[in-house]
Coordinates of C-alpha atoms in Angstrom, one line a residue:
M1 CA 8.5 -5.2 38.2
R2 CA 9.5 -4.0 34.7
P3 CA 7.8 -5.6 31.7
L4 CA 9.9 -8.1 29.8
I5 CA 11.2 -6.7 26.5
K6 CA 10.6 -9.2 23.7
V7 CA 13.8 -9.6 21.7
P8 CA 13.1 -10.4 18.0
T9 CA 14.5 -13.7 16.7
L10 CA 17.1 -13.8 13.9
S11 CA 14.3 -15.0 11.5
E12 CA 12.1 -12.1 12.5
L13 CA 14.9 -9.6 11.9
A14 CA 15.6 -11.2 8.5
Y15 CA 11.9 -11.1 7.8
Q16 CA 11.6 -7.4 8.6
S17 CA 14.8 -6.5 6.7
I18 CA 13.8 -8.3 3.5
K19 CA 10.2 -7.1 3.6
E20 CA 11.2 -3.5 4.0
Q21 CA 13.4 -3.8 0.8
I22 CA 10.5 -5.5 -1.1
L23 CA 7.9 -2.9 -0.1
A24 CA 10.4 -0.1 -0.9
C25 CA 10.8 -1.7 -4.3
R26 CA 14.5 -2.0 -3.9
I27 CA 14.0 -5.6 -5.0
R28 CA 11.9 -5.5 -8.2
P29 CA 9.4 -8.0 -9.6
G30 CA 11.1 -10.8 -11.3
E31 CA 14.4 -10.4 -9.4
K32 CA 15.9 -13.4 -7.7
I33 CA 16.7 -13.4 -3.9
N34 CA 20.2 -14.6 -3.1
I35 CA 20.0 -16.3 0.2
D36 CA 23.8 -16.3 0.7
H37 CA 23.9 -12.5 0.0
Y38 CA 21.2 -11.8 2.7
S39 CA 22.9 -14.2 5.1
V40 CA 26.2 -12.3 4.8
S41 CA 24.7 -8.8 4.9
L42 CA 22.5 -9.6 7.9
G43 CA 25.2 -11.4 9.7
V44 CA 23.1 -14.6 10.2
S45 CA 23.2 -18.2 8.9
T46 CA 21.0 -19.1 5.9
T47 CA 18.4 -20.8 8.1
P48 CA 16.8 -17.5 9.5
V49 CA 16.8 -16.2 5.9
R50 CA 15.0 -19.3 4.6
E51 CA 12.5 -19.1 7.5
A52 CA 11.9 -15.4 6.7
L53 CA 11.3 -16.2 3.0
A54 CA 8.8 -18.9 3.9
K55 CA 6.8 -16.4 5.9
L56 CA 7.0 -13.8 3.1
Q57 CA 5.8 -16.5 0.7
Q58 CA 2.6 -16.9 2.8
E59 CA 2.0 -13.2 2.5
G60 CA 2.4 -13.4 -1.3
L61 CA 5.5 -11.2 -1.4
V62 CA 7.9 -13.8 -2.6
Q63 CA 7.7 -17.1 -4.5
Y64 CA 9.8 -20.3 -4.8
V65 CA 10.4 -21.5 -8.3
P66 CA 11.7 -25.1 -8.4
R67 CA 15.3 -25.4 -9.8
S68 CA 15.5 -21.6 -9.9
G69 CA 15.1 -20.4 -6.3
W70 CA 13.4 -17.5 -4.5
C71 CA 12.2 -14.4 -6.4
I72 CA 9.8 -11.5 -6.3
P73 CA 6.7 -12.6 -8.3
R74 CA 5.8 -10.6 -11.4
I75 CA 2.2 -9.4 -11.5
S76 CA 0.3 -9.9 -14.7
K77 CA -2.6 -7.8 -15.9
Q78 CA -4.9 -10.7 -15.0
E79 CA -3.6 -10.9 -11.5
F80 CA -3.6 -7.2 -11.1
H81 CA -7.3 -7.0 -12.0
K82 CA -8.2 -9.6 -9.4
L83 CA -6.3 -7.7 -6.7
Q84 CA -7.6 -4.4 -7.8
E85 CA -11.1 -5.7 -7.6
V86 CA -10.5 -6.8 -4.0
K87 CA -8.9 -3.5 -3.2
A88 CA -11.8 -1.5 -4.7
L89 CA -14.5 -3.5 -2.9
L90 CA -12.6 -3.2 0.5
E91 CA -12.0 0.6 0.1
I92 CA -15.5 1.4 -0.9
T93 CA -17.0 -0.8 1.8
L94 CA -14.7 0.5 4.6
A95 CA -15.3 4.2 3.7
D96 CA -19.1 3.5 3.6
R97 CA -19.2 1.7 7.0
A98 CA -16.8 4.2 8.6
L99 CA -19.0 7.1 7.7
P100 CA -21.5 6.9 10.7
F101 CA -18.6 6.9 13.1
I102 CA -16.8 10.0 11.9
K103 CA -17.4 13.2 13.9
P104 CA -17.0 16.8 12.9
K105 CA -13.9 17.0 15.2
D106 CA -12.3 14.3 13.0
I107 CA -12.4 16.3 9.8
P108 CA -9.5 18.7 10.5
Q109 CA -7.1 15.7 10.7
M110 CA -8.2 14.5 7.2
I111 CA -7.5 18.0 5.8
L112 CA -4.2 18.0 7.5
L113 CA -3.2 14.6 6.1
N114 CA -4.2 15.7 2.6
N115 CA -2.2 18.9 2.9
Q116 CA 0.8 17.0 4.1
M117 CA 0.7 15.0 0.9
K118 CA 0.6 18.2 -1.1
D119 CA 3.6 19.5 0.9
L120 CA 5.7 16.6 -0.4
F121 CA 5.9 18.2 -3.8
P122 CA 9.2 20.0 -4.3
N123 CA 9.1 23.7 -5.2
V124 CA 10.9 23.0 -8.6
D125 CA 9.1 22.8 -11.9
N126 CA 8.8 19.3 -13.5
T127 CA 10.3 17.6 -10.4
Q128 CA 8.4 14.6 -9.0
P129 CA 8.1 14.1 -5.2
D130 CA 9.6 11.1 -3.4
L131 CA 7.1 8.4 -4.6
E132 CA 7.6 6.2 -1.6
K133 CA 6.8 9.0 0.9
L134 CA 3.9 10.1 -1.3
L135 CA 2.4 6.6 -1.2
E136 CA 2.9 6.3 2.5
A137 CA 1.2 9.7 3.0
N138 CA -1.7 8.6 0.7
D139 CA -2.2 5.4 2.7
R140 CA -2.2 7.4 6.0
F141 CA -5.0 9.5 4.6
H142 CA -7.1 6.6 3.6
M143 CA -6.4 4.4 6.6
Y144 CA -7.3 7.3 8.9
I145 CA -10.8 7.1 7.4
F146 CA -11.0 3.3 7.2
N147 CA -10.0 2.8 10.9
F148 CA -13.2 4.4 12.1
Y149 CA -14.9 1.2 11.3
S150 CA -13.7 -1.4 13.8
N151 CA -13.1 -4.5 11.6
D152 CA -9.3 -5.3 11.9
I153 CA -9.7 -8.3 9.6
M154 CA -10.9 -6.2 6.7
I155 CA -8.1 -3.7 7.4
E156 CA -5.5 -6.4 7.5
I157 CA -6.7 -7.9 4.2
L158 CA -6.7 -4.5 2.6
Q159 CA -3.1 -3.8 3.9
Q160 CA -2.0 -7.2 2.5
T161 CA -3.6 -6.3 -0.9
W162 CA -1.8 -3.0 -0.9
N163 CA 1.5 -4.8 -0.1
N164 CA 0.9 -7.2 -3.0
L165 CA 0.3 -4.3 -5.3
R166 CA 3.2 -2.3 -4.0
Y167 CA 5.1 -2.0 -7.2
A168 CA 2.0 -1.4 -9.3
R169 CA 0.8 1.3 -6.8
L170 CA 4.2 3.2 -7.1
L171 CA 3.6 3.2 -10.8
W172 CA 0.0 4.5 -10.1
I173 CA 1.1 7.5 -8.1
S174 CA 3.8 8.4 -10.5
S175 CA 1.1 9.0 -13.2
E176 CA 0.4 12.6 -14.2
E177 CA -3.2 12.0 -13.7
F178 CA -2.8 11.0 -10.1
L179 CA -0.2 13.7 -9.3
T180 CA -2.5 16.4 -10.7
Q181 CA -5.9 15.1 -9.3
F182 CA -5.3 13.4 -6.0
Y183 CA -5.6 16.5 -3.9
D184 CA -9.0 17.5 -5.3
E185 CA -10.3 14.0 -5.2
H186 CA -9.3 13.7 -1.5
V187 CA -11.1 17.0 -0.9
A188 CA -14.2 15.5 -2.5
I189 CA -14.0 12.5 -0.2
I190 CA -13.7 14.8 2.8
D191 CA -16.6 17.0 1.7
A192 CA -18.8 13.9 1.3
I193 CA -17.8 12.7 4.8
K194 CA -18.4 16.2 6.2
N195 CA -21.9 16.3 4.7
K196 CA -22.7 12.7 5.7
D197 CA -23.6 12.0 2.1
R198 CA -23.2 8.3 1.4
L199 CA -23.9 8.5 -2.3
A200 CA -21.4 11.3 -2.8
L201 CA -18.8 9.4 -0.8
H202 CA -19.3 6.2 -2.8
S203 CA -18.9 8.2 -6.1
A204 CA -15.8 10.1 -4.8
V205 CA -14.0 6.9 -3.7
E206 CA -14.9 5.2 -6.9
K207 CA -13.6 8.0 -9.0
H208 CA -10.4 8.1 -7.0
L209 CA -9.9 4.4 -7.5
H210 CA -9.9 4.9 -11.3
C211 CA -7.5 7.9 -11.2
G212 CA -4.2 6.8 -12.9
L213 CA -5.5 3.3 -13.5
E214 CA -5.0 3.1 -17.2
Y215 CA -1.4 4.3 -16.9
M216 CA -0.7 1.6 -14.2
E217 CA -2.2 -1.2 -16.4
A218 CA -0.2 -0.1 -19.4
C219 CA 3.1 -0.6 -17.4
L220 CA 2.1 -4.2 -16.5
E221 CA 2.9 -7.4 -18.4
D222 CA 0.4 -9.3 -20.5
K223 CA 1.3 -12.8 -19.3

């Protein structure tokens, strides 16, 4: 007997479509979300769109403003600092706790993922890589390490924090500091893991967390 194929509901389809646009920053912080527009473009009634927005609101990706409607929330420096603190604590902790479970045979994949990031840079002077692809490649590198520690709840919270910081993180990787230093900083993380050096790993991850941070903060609002 063939397994049943779950067909996504209209609200699930609307949810995926809108979420993809938010995470790709095609809808910017502060922009309003026109329910009628998405209803027409997705070929559904307004009900599935409203249901999708309610789910996205629970994830912190959209907000409802009375008498104004739905929009992408702006992130202030104060909010950013709170999210960044959560992000830093989770990334340092996950790297530390993953360390005992990483074997020598796992190291080549880390090197490959870091090299794949470097390969995203075009062979043209003063030309930036595709920032979305670079961010995705960066996340694959780090998640490969974090997933050696089996705590899906921590991983899920970190992914949600990354999502909430999506626009800020795209600013982060566009900084000259990140673009010129990420490869060597990843190498330092890999070397610390290879040597099973917990102190060096903590130091390398913490240094990487601060790379491009000042540029990202300068681009945020003071509200």
